[in-house]
Amino acid sequence: MMRRLPYGRQLIEDDDIAAVTAVLRSDCLTTGPATTAFEALLAETVAAPHAIACSSGTAALHLAALALGLGPGDKVVVPTLTFLATANAARYVGAEVVFADVDAGTGLLTPATLAEALVRAGDGVKAVFPVHLNGQCCDMAAIAALARSHGLKIVEDACHALGSRQHGQPTGACTFSDMAVFSFHPVKTVAMGEGGALTTRDDALAQALRRLRSHGMTRDPAEFLVPDQAFDAEGQPNPWYYEMAEPGFNYRASDIACALGASQLAKLDRFMAVRTALVAAYDRALAPLAPLVRPLPRRLDCVPSWHVQVVKIDFATAGKSRAQVMRALLAEEILTQVHYLPVHRQPYYRHLSPGLSLPGADGYYQSCLTLPLFVGMEESDVTRVCAALARVLDISP
Ligand SMILES: Cc1ncc(COP(=O)(O)O)c(C=O)c1O
């Protein structure tokens, strides 16, 4: 029986299970010491002063949009080559999404595609959400320079890029952004089951994010707005008292999930080293499949923490459709995926942006295929995937 190879999966070890079990035996299942410890470790890992854990990457994006005060009448530039959640976050707060095109090679937002989107958008653009697709970094210095010259706020969608580095800084340090957003879904480099986080250098944003992830409530007397109900006759804060100036959500992460997150995060270097070695093995094993199959073009200013292993395939020349290739690989227990159908092509967004043409994203989409990459894989699995791909595409050795 051949081992089934998914395109991504978690690696949970005994010490991860022990960390979760310890929380289950403790007094605190949520918003307790395990959450604080996870946030401290994440902040240290990405060299940011603040990390705020929450229930998913999607919740983190929504919180970012809320904390920036985005709303109806505002526009947000989002690269169309991303997961649905990046664009949806703008819609949750009633803002308009302006889709930007991407580089057809890397799938990344570029200064040129951002500039084109800004011209097309006209007035009212308040923010841009660059996405570090597959673990490769956008050119953040140039994107930030352009965005700042238009007065835009910047939220990095770093859900693919935990551990990536650019200009000597970890992604999430927010050197060129207001906030960065992470996901700890099981296919990501570090798993929490469901989980997310934001990092920021901005104290006020961090405070707002903490408030908004828990109903908009504050127990901090310095923030209380209604003194006669907040304080007793001696001017002491009433012990039961909390206040809500604007409604937030319950987007908290549980201590159970954060214990898993912290245990996994402590292994980030090892997980990344395995992934990097597997990507190098793919590069070697795929070389004979050129030019029909090519690796992704690499950005030289980024040390990526690879989230997925994407290859570009010339399906037309191969005489096989992508669906045929995927089904043939599935028959060999090799599961592949497509990251992503450009979001502006989704029915909901087609309706909002009719007739929009983004050729870079379409070019990327037409040729991309995501092959298996996860920490429990061996180099022999890489050889097996590439041999199967060569067979399916009729590439002779
Ligand atoms: C680029 C990107 N943004 C946002 C998300 C949303 O994260 P989550 O699944 O944790 O809500 C994902 C997860 O798939 C993602 O890949």
mmCIF file of C-alpha atoms and ligand atoms in Angstrom:
data_model
loop_
_atom_site.group_PDB
_atom_site.id
_atom_site.type_symbol
_atom_site.label_atom_id
_atom_site.label_comp_id
_atom_site.label_asym_id
_atom_site.label_seq_id
_atom_site.Cartn_x
_atom_site.Cartn_y
_atom_site.Cartn_z
ATOM 1 C CA MET A 1 0.000 0.000 0.000
ATOM 2 C CA MET A 2 1.522 3.328 -1.097
ATOM 3 C CA ARG A 3 1.708 6.086 1.520
ATOM 4 C CA ARG A 4 -0.792 8.862 0.848
ATOM 5 C CA LEU A 5 0.982 12.201 0.376
ATOM 6 C CA PRO A 6 -1.214 15.263 1.053
ATOM 7 C CA TYR A 7 -0.063 18.662 -0.231
ATOM 8 C CA GLY A 8 0.470 19.747 3.373
ATOM 9 C CA ARG A 9 -0.084 18.488 6.894
ATOM 10 C CA GLN A 10 0.950 19.039 10.484
ATOM 11 C CA LEU A 11 3.589 17.110 12.415
ATOM 12 C CA ILE A 12 2.426 16.558 15.991
ATOM 13 C CA GLU A 13 4.928 14.940 18.349
ATOM 14 C CA ASP A 14 4.681 13.565 21.902
ATOM 15 C CA ASP A 15 5.873 16.808 23.509
ATOM 16 C CA ASP A 16 3.131 18.736 21.660
ATOM 17 C CA ILE A 17 0.560 16.320 23.066
ATOM 18 C CA ALA A 18 2.080 16.663 26.547
ATOM 19 C CA ALA A 19 1.868 20.466 26.319
ATOM 20 C CA VAL A 20 -1.833 20.315 25.424
ATOM 21 C CA THR A 21 -2.539 17.710 28.106
ATOM 22 C CA ALA A 22 -0.918 19.906 30.743
ATOM 23 C CA VAL A 23 -3.345 22.715 29.890
ATOM 24 C CA LEU A 24 -6.295 20.317 29.965
ATOM 25 C CA ARG A 25 -5.288 19.359 33.514
ATOM 26 C CA SER A 26 -4.862 23.009 34.560
ATOM 27 C CA ASP A 27 -7.355 25.587 35.872
ATOM 28 C CA CYS A 28 -7.314 27.682 32.748
ATOM 29 C CA LEU A 29 -8.546 26.513 29.347
ATOM 30 C CA THR A 30 -8.648 29.936 27.718
ATOM 31 C CA THR A 31 -7.029 33.395 27.847
ATOM 32 C CA GLY A 32 -4.595 32.269 30.545
ATOM 33 C CA PRO A 33 -0.869 31.633 30.903
ATOM 34 C CA ALA A 34 -0.559 29.475 27.779
ATOM 35 C CA THR A 35 -1.941 32.299 25.634
ATOM 36 C CA THR A 36 0.469 34.783 27.235
ATOM 37 C CA ALA A 37 3.402 32.400 26.747
ATOM 38 C CA PHE A 38 2.504 31.764 23.100
ATOM 39 C CA GLU A 39 2.230 35.492 22.416
ATOM 40 C CA ALA A 40 5.600 36.166 24.063
ATOM 41 C CA LEU A 41 7.296 33.431 22.034
ATOM 42 C CA LEU A 42 5.742 34.624 18.769
ATOM 43 C CA ALA A 43 6.743 38.240 19.457
ATOM 44 C CA GLU A 44 10.318 37.101 20.135
ATOM 45 C CA THR A 45 10.352 34.844 17.053
ATOM 46 C CA VAL A 46 9.340 37.602 14.647
ATOM 47 C CA ALA A 47 11.134 40.419 16.512
ATOM 48 C CA ALA A 48 7.981 42.477 17.085
ATOM 49 C CA PRO A 49 7.109 44.183 20.373
ATOM 50 C CA HIS A 50 3.502 42.910 20.347
ATOM 51 C CA ALA A 51 1.859 39.625 19.344
ATOM 52 C CA ILE A 52 -1.875 39.102 19.800
ATOM 53 C CA ALA A 53 -3.201 35.552 19.452
ATOM 54 C CA CYS A 54 -6.667 34.948 18.062
ATOM 55 C CA SER A 55 -8.895 32.188 16.758
ATOM 56 C CA SER A 56 -7.756 32.078 13.096
ATOM 57 C CA GLY A 57 -5.868 33.937 10.403
ATOM 58 C CA THR A 58 -9.233 35.083 9.080
ATOM 59 C CA ALA A 59 -10.145 36.542 12.474
ATOM 60 C CA ALA A 60 -6.727 38.229 12.564
ATOM 61 C CA LEU A 61 -7.363 39.893 9.191
ATOM 62 C CA HIS A 62 -10.817 41.019 10.343
ATOM 63 C CA LEU A 63 -9.322 42.440 13.550
ATOM 64 C CA ALA A 64 -6.694 44.301 11.512
ATOM 65 C CA ALA A 65 -9.394 45.908 9.367
ATOM 66 C CA LEU A 66 -11.390 46.848 12.490
ATOM 67 C CA ALA A 67 -8.362 48.251 14.330
ATOM 68 C CA LEU A 68 -7.539 50.473 11.342
ATOM 69 C CA GLY A 69 -11.097 51.787 11.438
ATOM 70 C CA LEU A 70 -11.793 50.739 7.852
ATOM 71 C CA GLY A 71 -15.431 50.895 6.840
ATOM 72 C CA PRO A 72 -17.980 51.782 4.175
ATOM 73 C CA GLY A 73 -16.621 54.273 1.661
ATOM 74 C CA ASP A 74 -13.039 53.078 2.162
ATOM 75 C CA LYS A 75 -11.106 51.016 -0.389
ATOM 76 C CA VAL A 76 -8.508 48.331 0.318
ATOM 77 C CA VAL A 77 -6.030 47.055 -2.281
ATOM 78 C CA VAL A 78 -5.694 43.256 -2.120
ATOM 79 C CA PRO A 79 -3.646 41.107 -4.534
ATOM 80 C CA THR A 80 -6.055 38.788 -6.304
ATOM 81 C CA LEU A 81 -3.699 35.778 -5.967
ATOM 82 C CA THR A 82 -4.467 34.866 -2.361
ATOM 83 C CA PHE A 83 -6.844 32.939 -0.156
ATOM 84 C CA LEU A 84 -10.400 34.281 0.059
ATOM 85 C CA ALA A 85 -9.909 35.566 3.602
ATOM 86 C CA THR A 86 -7.545 38.426 2.642
ATOM 87 C CA ALA A 87 -10.209 40.096 0.529
ATOM 88 C CA ASN A 88 -13.160 39.071 2.688
ATOM 89 C CA ALA A 89 -11.677 40.886 5.708
ATOM 90 C CA ALA A 90 -12.199 44.193 3.916
ATOM 91 C CA ARG A 91 -15.780 43.234 3.084
ATOM 92 C CA TYR A 92 -16.537 42.250 6.718
ATOM 93 C CA VAL A 93 -16.120 45.924 7.678
ATOM 94 C CA GLY A 94 -17.985 47.211 4.611
ATOM 95 C CA ALA A 95 -14.921 48.440 2.711
ATOM 96 C CA GLU A 96 -14.525 48.004 -1.053
ATOM 97 C CA VAL A 97 -11.889 45.586 -2.377
ATOM 98 C CA VAL A 98 -9.684 46.841 -5.208
ATOM 99 C CA PHE A 99 -7.930 43.797 -6.626
ATOM 100 C CA ALA A 100 -4.314 44.271 -7.681
ATOM 101 C CA ASP A 101 -2.594 42.110 -10.260
ATOM 102 C CA VAL A 102 0.522 40.087 -9.362
ATOM 103 C CA ASP A 103 3.783 39.088 -10.976
ATOM 104 C CA ALA A 104 2.998 36.158 -13.291
ATOM 105 C CA GLY A 105 6.162 34.353 -12.177
ATOM 106 C CA THR A 106 6.087 34.589 -8.382
ATOM 107 C CA GLY A 107 2.392 35.412 -7.887
ATOM 108 C CA LEU A 108 3.408 38.324 -5.642
ATOM 109 C CA LEU A 109 2.079 41.872 -5.466
ATOM 110 C CA THR A 110 4.726 44.233 -6.886
ATOM 111 C CA PRO A 111 5.222 48.012 -6.697
ATOM 112 C CA ALA A 112 4.108 48.185 -10.353
ATOM 113 C CA THR A 113 0.907 46.169 -9.837
ATOM 114 C CA LEU A 114 0.117 48.188 -6.700
ATOM 115 C CA ALA A 115 0.660 51.430 -8.651
ATOM 116 C CA GLU A 116 -1.683 50.220 -11.407
ATOM 117 C CA ALA A 117 -4.369 49.295 -8.846
ATOM 118 C CA LEU A 118 -4.081 52.717 -7.181
ATOM 119 C CA VAL A 119 -4.600 54.509 -10.500
ATOM 120 C CA ARG A 120 -7.600 52.275 -11.281
ATOM 121 C CA ALA A 121 -9.052 52.756 -7.776
ATOM 122 C CA GLY A 122 -9.139 56.553 -7.770
ATOM 123 C CA ASP A 123 -10.001 58.225 -4.443
ATOM 124 C CA GLY A 124 -10.743 56.578 -1.114
ATOM 125 C CA VAL A 125 -7.985 53.947 -0.877
ATOM 126 C CA LYS A 126 -7.049 53.602 2.802
ATOM 127 C CA ALA A 127 -5.002 50.407 3.020
ATOM 128 C CA VAL A 128 -3.134 47.660 1.197
ATOM 129 C CA PHE A 129 -2.868 44.032 2.309
ATOM 130 C CA PRO A 130 0.277 42.553 0.607
ATOM 131 C CA VAL A 131 0.401 38.741 0.686
ATOM 132 C CA HIS A 132 3.673 36.809 1.084
ATOM 133 C CA LEU A 133 2.521 34.020 -1.207
ATOM 134 C CA ASN A 134 3.992 30.527 -0.701
ATOM 135 C CA GLY A 135 6.450 31.959 1.856
ATOM 136 C CA GLN A 136 8.225 34.345 -0.536
ATOM 137 C CA CYS A 137 8.205 37.993 0.499
ATOM 138 C CA CYS A 138 6.808 40.862 -1.523
ATOM 139 C CA ASP A 139 9.268 43.721 -2.035
ATOM 140 C CA MET A 140 8.085 45.345 1.188
ATOM 141 C CA ALA A 141 10.481 48.309 1.162
ATOM 142 C CA ALA A 142 9.289 49.464 -2.278
ATOM 143 C CA ILE A 143 5.629 48.604 -1.632
ATOM 144 C CA ALA A 144 5.713 50.487 1.676
ATOM 145 C CA ALA A 145 7.354 53.541 0.074
ATOM 146 C CA LEU A 146 4.606 53.704 -2.541
ATOM 147 C CA ALA A 147 1.811 52.952 -0.069
ATOM 148 C CA ARG A 148 3.014 55.549 2.440
ATOM 149 C CA SER A 149 3.273 58.189 -0.301
ATOM 150 C CA HIS A 150 -0.477 57.632 -0.802
ATOM 151 C CA GLY A 151 -1.151 57.725 2.956
ATOM 152 C CA LEU A 152 -2.123 54.040 3.088
ATOM 153 C CA LYS A 153 -2.032 51.690 6.059
ATOM 154 C CA ILE A 154 -0.259 48.380 5.429
ATOM 155 C CA VAL A 155 -1.271 44.939 6.733
ATOM 156 C CA GLU A 156 1.020 42.094 5.670
ATOM 157 C CA ASP A 157 -0.831 38.818 5.144
ATOM 158 C CA ALA A 158 2.015 36.608 6.374
ATOM 159 C CA CYS A 159 -0.141 33.481 6.775
ATOM 160 C CA HIS A 160 2.249 31.637 4.409
ATOM 161 C CA ALA A 161 5.429 33.205 5.714
ATOM 162 C CA LEU A 162 6.094 32.425 9.364
ATOM 163 C CA GLY A 163 9.900 32.227 9.549
ATOM 164 C CA SER A 164 10.641 34.018 6.269
ATOM 165 C CA ARG A 165 13.266 36.784 6.385
ATOM 166 C CA GLN A 166 13.889 39.889 4.307
ATOM 167 C CA HIS A 167 16.671 42.475 4.729
ATOM 168 C CA GLY A 168 17.810 40.594 7.856
ATOM 169 C CA GLN A 169 14.406 40.922 9.555
ATOM 170 C CA PRO A 170 11.868 38.168 10.194
ATOM 171 C CA THR A 171 8.514 38.567 8.471
ATOM 172 C CA GLY A 172 6.192 39.935 11.154
ATOM 173 C CA ALA A 173 8.721 42.412 12.531
ATOM 174 C CA CYS A 174 6.528 45.026 10.794
ATOM 175 C CA THR A 175 9.473 47.181 9.721
ATOM 176 C CA PHE A 176 7.463 48.213 6.641
ATOM 177 C CA SER A 177 3.900 47.709 7.846
ATOM 178 C CA ASP A 178 1.386 48.523 10.564
ATOM 179 C CA MET A 179 0.537 44.898 11.288
ATOM 180 C CA ALA A 180 1.295 41.379 10.099
ATOM 181 C CA VAL A 181 -1.174 38.505 10.196
ATOM 182 C CA PHE A 182 -0.405 34.804 10.735
ATOM 183 C CA SER A 183 -2.418 31.569 10.483
ATOM 184 C CA PHE A 184 -1.749 28.373 12.390
ATOM 185 C CA HIS A 185 -4.088 26.142 10.381
ATOM 186 C CA PRO A 186 -2.760 22.561 10.202
ATOM 187 C CA VAL A 187 -1.314 22.968 6.683
ATOM 188 C CA LYS A 188 0.779 25.924 7.858
ATOM 189 C CA THR A 189 4.366 25.564 9.128
ATOM 190 C CA VAL A 190 3.193 25.719 12.762
ATOM 191 C CA ALA A 191 -0.179 24.188 13.709
ATOM 192 C CA MET A 192 -2.686 25.135 16.408
ATOM 193 C CA GLY A 193 -5.662 23.247 14.932
ATOM 194 C CA GLU A 194 -7.332 26.576 14.270
ATOM 195 C CA GLY A 195 -5.469 29.699 15.298
ATOM 196 C CA GLY A 196 -4.082 33.014 14.199
ATOM 197 C CA ALA A 197 -2.159 36.014 15.430
ATOM 198 C CA LEU A 198 -1.241 39.602 14.660
ATOM 199 C CA THR A 199 2.057 41.313 15.305
ATOM 200 C CA THR A 200 2.669 45.050 15.429
ATOM 201 C CA ARG A 201 5.135 47.674 16.633
ATOM 202 C CA ASP A 202 2.301 50.094 17.468
ATOM 203 C CA ASP A 203 1.215 50.171 21.131
ATOM 204 C CA ALA A 204 -2.190 51.716 20.423
ATOM 205 C CA LEU A 205 -2.982 49.191 17.690
ATOM 206 C CA ALA A 206 -1.974 46.326 19.998
ATOM 207 C CA GLN A 207 -4.330 47.641 22.678
ATOM 208 C CA ALA A 208 -7.183 48.018 20.180
ATOM 209 C CA LEU A 209 -6.608 44.494 18.813
ATOM 210 C CA ARG A 210 -6.732 42.989 22.317
ATOM 211 C CA ARG A 211 -9.980 44.837 23.019
ATOM 212 C CA LEU A 212 -11.587 43.920 19.705
ATOM 213 C CA ARG A 213 -10.740 40.204 19.938
ATOM 214 C CA SER A 214 -12.761 40.037 23.173
ATOM 215 C CA HIS A 215 -16.094 41.803 22.524
ATOM 216 C CA GLY A 216 -14.563 45.290 22.571
ATOM 217 C CA MET A 217 -14.336 44.999 26.379
ATOM 218 C CA THR A 218 -11.730 46.656 28.545
ATOM 219 C CA ARG A 219 -10.979 46.182 32.249
ATOM 220 C CA ASP A 220 -8.220 48.827 32.183
ATOM 221 C CA PRO A 221 -9.314 51.759 34.418
ATOM 222 C CA ALA A 222 -7.176 54.109 32.303
ATOM 223 C CA GLU A 223 -9.545 53.440 29.382
ATOM 224 C CA PHE A 224 -12.864 53.828 31.236
ATOM 225 C CA LEU A 225 -15.160 56.441 29.722
ATOM 226 C CA VAL A 226 -17.996 56.594 32.281
ATOM 227 C CA PRO A 227 -16.409 57.404 35.682
ATOM 228 C CA ASP A 228 -19.616 57.481 37.757
ATOM 229 C CA GLN A 229 -20.362 53.810 37.002
ATOM 230 C CA ALA A 230 -16.717 52.686 36.733
ATOM 231 C CA PHE A 231 -15.416 53.952 40.106
ATOM 232 C CA ASP A 232 -16.692 53.826 43.703
ATOM 233 C CA ALA A 233 -16.946 56.781 46.107
ATOM 234 C CA GLU A 234 -13.266 56.434 46.995
ATOM 235 C CA GLY A 235 -12.285 56.597 43.331
ATOM 236 C CA GLN A 236 -11.356 52.896 43.198
ATOM 237 C CA PRO A 237 -12.394 50.946 40.067
ATOM 238 C CA ASN A 238 -15.422 48.750 40.829
ATOM 239 C CA PRO A 239 -14.206 45.125 40.989
ATOM 240 C CA TRP A 240 -16.881 43.748 38.652
ATOM 241 C CA TYR A 241 -16.594 46.496 36.099
ATOM 242 C CA TYR A 242 -15.746 46.277 32.430
ATOM 243 C CA GLU A 243 -16.596 48.654 29.642
ATOM 244 C CA MET A 244 -17.319 48.486 25.924
ATOM 245 C CA ALA A 245 -16.892 51.603 23.819
ATOM 246 C CA GLU A 246 -17.541 49.764 20.546
ATOM 247 C CA PRO A 247 -18.573 46.165 19.879
ATOM 248 C CA GLY A 248 -15.883 43.610 19.122
ATOM 249 C CA PHE A 249 -15.980 39.849 18.617
ATOM 250 C CA ASN A 250 -15.090 36.668 20.446
ATOM 251 C CA TYR A 251 -11.947 35.906 18.455
ATOM 252 C CA ARG A 252 -9.888 34.682 21.424
ATOM 253 C CA ALA A 253 -7.573 31.694 21.053
ATOM 254 C CA SER A 254 -7.950 29.028 23.743
ATOM 255 C CA ASP A 255 -5.083 28.062 26.038
ATOM 256 C CA ILE A 256 -5.425 24.541 24.614
ATOM 257 C CA ALA A 257 -4.625 25.805 21.105
ATOM 258 C CA CYS A 258 -1.937 28.213 22.344
ATOM 259 C CA ALA A 259 -0.148 25.412 24.218
ATOM 260 C CA LEU A 260 0.056 23.495 20.954
ATOM 261 C CA GLY A 261 1.112 26.665 19.132
ATOM 262 C CA ALA A 262 3.946 27.415 21.574
ATOM 263 C CA SER A 263 5.197 23.839 21.546
ATOM 264 C CA GLN A 264 5.208 23.854 17.724
ATOM 265 C CA LEU A 265 6.710 27.341 17.459
ATOM 266 C CA ALA A 266 9.692 26.207 19.508
ATOM 267 C CA LYS A 267 10.443 23.800 16.611
ATOM 268 C CA LEU A 268 10.171 26.413 13.862
ATOM 269 C CA ASP A 269 13.882 26.303 12.957
ATOM 270 C CA ARG A 270 13.843 22.510 12.618
ATOM 271 C CA PHE A 271 10.581 22.514 10.650
ATOM 272 C CA MET A 272 11.950 25.185 8.292
ATOM 273 C CA ALA A 273 15.229 23.323 7.798
ATOM 274 C CA VAL A 274 13.333 20.164 6.803
ATOM 275 C CA ARG A 275 11.107 22.111 4.431
ATOM 276 C CA THR A 276 14.090 23.918 2.890
ATOM 277 C CA ALA A 277 15.877 20.597 2.340
ATOM 278 C CA LEU A 278 12.761 19.094 0.736
ATOM 279 C CA VAL A 279 12.409 22.107 -1.594
ATOM 280 C CA ALA A 280 16.088 21.689 -2.578
ATOM 281 C CA ALA A 281 15.390 17.997 -3.248
ATOM 282 C CA TYR A 282 12.446 19.029 -5.433
ATOM 283 C CA ASP A 283 14.705 21.441 -7.342
ATOM 284 C CA ARG A 284 17.129 18.590 -8.098
ATOM 285 C CA ALA A 285 14.447 16.026 -8.968
ATOM 286 C CA LEU A 286 12.476 18.473 -11.125
ATOM 287 C CA ALA A 287 15.478 19.703 -13.145
ATOM 288 C CA PRO A 288 15.173 16.899 -15.746
ATOM 289 C CA LEU A 289 11.481 17.780 -16.229
ATOM 290 C CA ALA A 290 12.316 21.247 -17.598
ATOM 291 C CA PRO A 291 11.089 23.095 -19.578
ATOM 292 C CA LEU A 292 7.616 21.516 -19.170
ATOM 293 C CA VAL A 293 7.911 21.730 -15.386
ATOM 294 C CA ARG A 294 9.734 24.633 -13.756
ATOM 295 C CA PRO A 295 10.246 25.683 -10.160
ATOM 296 C CA LEU A 296 8.859 29.020 -9.005
ATOM 297 C CA PRO A 297 11.105 31.997 -9.792
ATOM 298 C CA ARG A 298 12.890 32.930 -6.566
ATOM 299 C CA ARG A 299 13.104 36.408 -5.094
ATOM 300 C CA LEU A 300 16.698 37.082 -4.161
ATOM 301 C CA ASP A 301 15.902 39.605 -1.412
ATOM 302 C CA CYS A 302 14.004 37.033 0.646
ATOM 303 C CA VAL A 303 14.940 33.911 2.588
ATOM 304 C CA PRO A 304 11.624 32.100 2.325
ATOM 305 C CA SER A 305 10.084 29.767 4.852
ATOM 306 C CA TRP A 306 8.327 27.607 2.284
ATOM 307 C CA HIS A 307 4.648 27.058 3.041
ATOM 308 C CA VAL A 308 3.849 25.062 -0.088
ATOM 309 C CA GLN A 309 5.793 23.567 -2.996
ATOM 310 C CA VAL A 310 4.423 25.190 -6.142
ATOM 311 C CA VAL A 311 5.645 24.306 -9.627
ATOM 312 C CA LYS A 312 4.765 25.855 -12.968
ATOM 313 C CA ILE A 313 3.658 23.406 -15.629
ATOM 314 C CA ASP A 314 3.155 24.092 -19.328
ATOM 315 C CA PHE A 315 -0.031 22.011 -19.555
ATOM 316 C CA ALA A 316 -0.799 23.086 -23.136
ATOM 317 C CA THR A 317 2.545 21.824 -24.497
ATOM 318 C CA ALA A 318 2.281 18.674 -22.381
ATOM 319 C CA GLY A 319 -1.110 17.970 -23.990
ATOM 320 C CA LYS A 320 -2.677 17.246 -20.600
ATOM 321 C CA SER A 321 -5.059 19.393 -18.625
ATOM 322 C CA ARG A 322 -4.311 20.238 -15.001
ATOM 323 C CA ALA A 323 -7.387 18.275 -13.923
ATOM 324 C CA GLN A 324 -6.083 15.187 -15.777
ATOM 325 C CA VAL A 325 -2.678 15.535 -14.140
ATOM 326 C CA MET A 326 -4.200 15.970 -10.672
ATOM 327 C CA ARG A 327 -6.476 12.931 -11.106
ATOM 328 C CA ALA A 328 -3.611 10.770 -12.395
ATOM 329 C CA LEU A 329 -1.447 11.769 -9.406
ATOM 330 C CA LEU A 330 -4.343 11.127 -7.031
ATOM 331 C CA ALA A 331 -4.580 7.595 -8.426
ATOM 332 C CA GLU A 332 -1.008 7.188 -7.131
ATOM 333 C CA GLU A 333 -1.984 8.563 -3.687
ATOM 334 C CA ILE A 334 -0.329 11.934 -4.427
ATOM 335 C CA LEU A 335 -2.636 14.800 -3.490
ATOM 336 C CA THR A 336 -2.064 18.140 -5.206
ATOM 337 C CA GLN A 337 -3.850 21.480 -5.037
ATOM 338 C CA VAL A 338 -4.074 24.822 -6.820
ATOM 339 C CA HIS A 339 -3.123 27.961 -4.867
ATOM 340 C CA TYR A 340 -5.210 29.869 -5.975
ATOM 341 C CA LEU A 341 -8.035 30.674 -8.344
ATOM 342 C CA PRO A 342 -7.600 34.495 -8.432
ATOM 343 C CA VAL A 343 -10.128 35.833 -5.939
ATOM 344 C CA HIS A 344 -11.608 38.358 -8.381
ATOM 345 C CA ARG A 345 -12.846 35.314 -10.349
ATOM 346 C CA GLN A 346 -15.053 34.127 -7.445
ATOM 347 C CA PRO A 347 -18.759 34.670 -8.195
ATOM 348 C CA TYR A 348 -19.182 37.135 -5.300
ATOM 349 C CA TYR A 349 -16.317 39.361 -6.490
ATOM 350 C CA ARG A 350 -17.103 38.973 -10.225
ATOM 351 C CA HIS A 351 -20.370 40.594 -9.357
ATOM 352 C CA LEU A 352 -18.638 43.478 -7.519
ATOM 353 C CA SER A 353 -15.853 44.021 -10.103
ATOM 354 C CA PRO A 354 -17.388 43.004 -13.437
ATOM 355 C CA GLY A 355 -15.039 42.733 -16.408
ATOM 356 C CA LEU A 356 -11.866 43.094 -14.354
ATOM 357 C CA SER A 357 -8.843 41.660 -16.207
ATOM 358 C CA LEU A 358 -5.659 40.811 -14.265
ATOM 359 C CA PRO A 359 -3.380 38.990 -16.730
ATOM 360 C CA GLY A 360 -0.434 38.402 -14.375
ATOM 361 C CA ALA A 361 -2.648 36.524 -11.928
ATOM 362 C CA ASP A 362 -4.313 34.563 -14.728
ATOM 363 C CA GLY A 363 -0.894 33.571 -16.113
ATOM 364 C CA TYR A 364 0.248 32.374 -12.699
ATOM 365 C CA TYR A 365 -3.020 30.516 -12.084
ATOM 366 C CA GLN A 366 -2.992 28.699 -15.404
ATOM 367 C CA SER A 367 0.355 27.045 -14.830
ATOM 368 C CA CYS A 368 0.589 26.495 -11.059
ATOM 369 C CA LEU A 369 0.313 23.206 -9.225
ATOM 370 C CA THR A 370 1.040 22.583 -5.551
ATOM 371 C CA LEU A 371 2.903 19.336 -4.851
ATOM 372 C CA PRO A 372 3.215 17.655 -1.416
ATOM 373 C CA LEU A 373 5.438 19.399 1.144
ATOM 374 C CA PHE A 374 5.297 18.658 4.871
ATOM 375 C CA VAL A 375 7.741 17.975 7.651
ATOM 376 C CA GLY A 376 6.981 14.247 7.879
ATOM 377 C CA MET A 377 8.052 13.731 4.215
ATOM 378 C CA GLU A 378 11.270 11.969 3.176
ATOM 379 C CA GLU A 379 13.465 12.759 0.176
ATOM 380 C CA SER A 380 12.304 9.439 -1.286
ATOM 381 C CA ASP A 381 8.747 10.831 -1.286
ATOM 382 C CA VAL A 382 10.015 13.784 -3.346
ATOM 383 C CA THR A 383 11.604 11.354 -5.820
ATOM 384 C CA ARG A 384 8.333 9.436 -5.985
ATOM 385 C CA VAL A 385 6.256 12.589 -6.653
ATOM 386 C CA CYS A 386 8.615 13.801 -9.400
ATOM 387 C CA ALA A 387 8.787 10.379 -11.062
ATOM 388 C CA ALA A 388 4.987 10.177 -11.057
ATOM 389 C CA LEU A 389 4.756 13.692 -12.507
ATOM 390 C CA ALA A 390 7.216 12.806 -15.271
ATOM 391 C CA ARG A 391 5.187 9.671 -16.099
ATOM 392 C CA VAL A 392 1.876 11.523 -16.129
ATOM 393 C CA LEU A 393 3.312 14.241 -18.400
ATOM 394 C CA ASP A 394 5.026 11.639 -20.670
ATOM 395 C CA ILE A 395 8.486 13.061 -20.002
ATOM 396 C CA SER A 396 10.988 10.319 -20.727
ATOM 397 C CA PRO A 397 13.959 9.955 -18.339
HETATM 398 C C1 LIG B 1 -2.912 33.807 2.551
HETATM 399 C C2 LIG B 1 -3.896 33.412 3.610
HETATM 400 N N1 LIG B 1 -4.572 34.364 4.259
HETATM 401 C C3 LIG B 1 -5.442 34.060 5.235
HETATM 402 C C4 LIG B 1 -5.709 32.759 5.594
HETATM 403 C C5 LIG B 1 -6.731 32.465 6.633
HETATM 404 O O1 LIG B 1 -6.224 31.755 7.729
HETATM 405 P P1 LIG B 1 -7.142 30.779 8.585
HETATM 406 O O2 LIG B 1 -7.403 29.549 7.783
HETATM 407 O O3 LIG B 1 -6.331 30.521 9.809
HETATM 408 O O4 LIG B 1 -8.407 31.520 8.897
HETATM 409 C C6 LIG B 1 -5.025 31.727 4.949
HETATM 410 C C7 LIG B 1 -5.259 30.329 5.322
HETATM 411 O O5 LIG B 1 -5.489 29.458 4.549
HETATM 412 C C8 LIG B 1 -4.105 32.058 3.925
HETATM 413 O O6 LIG B 1 -3.447 31.092 3.249
#
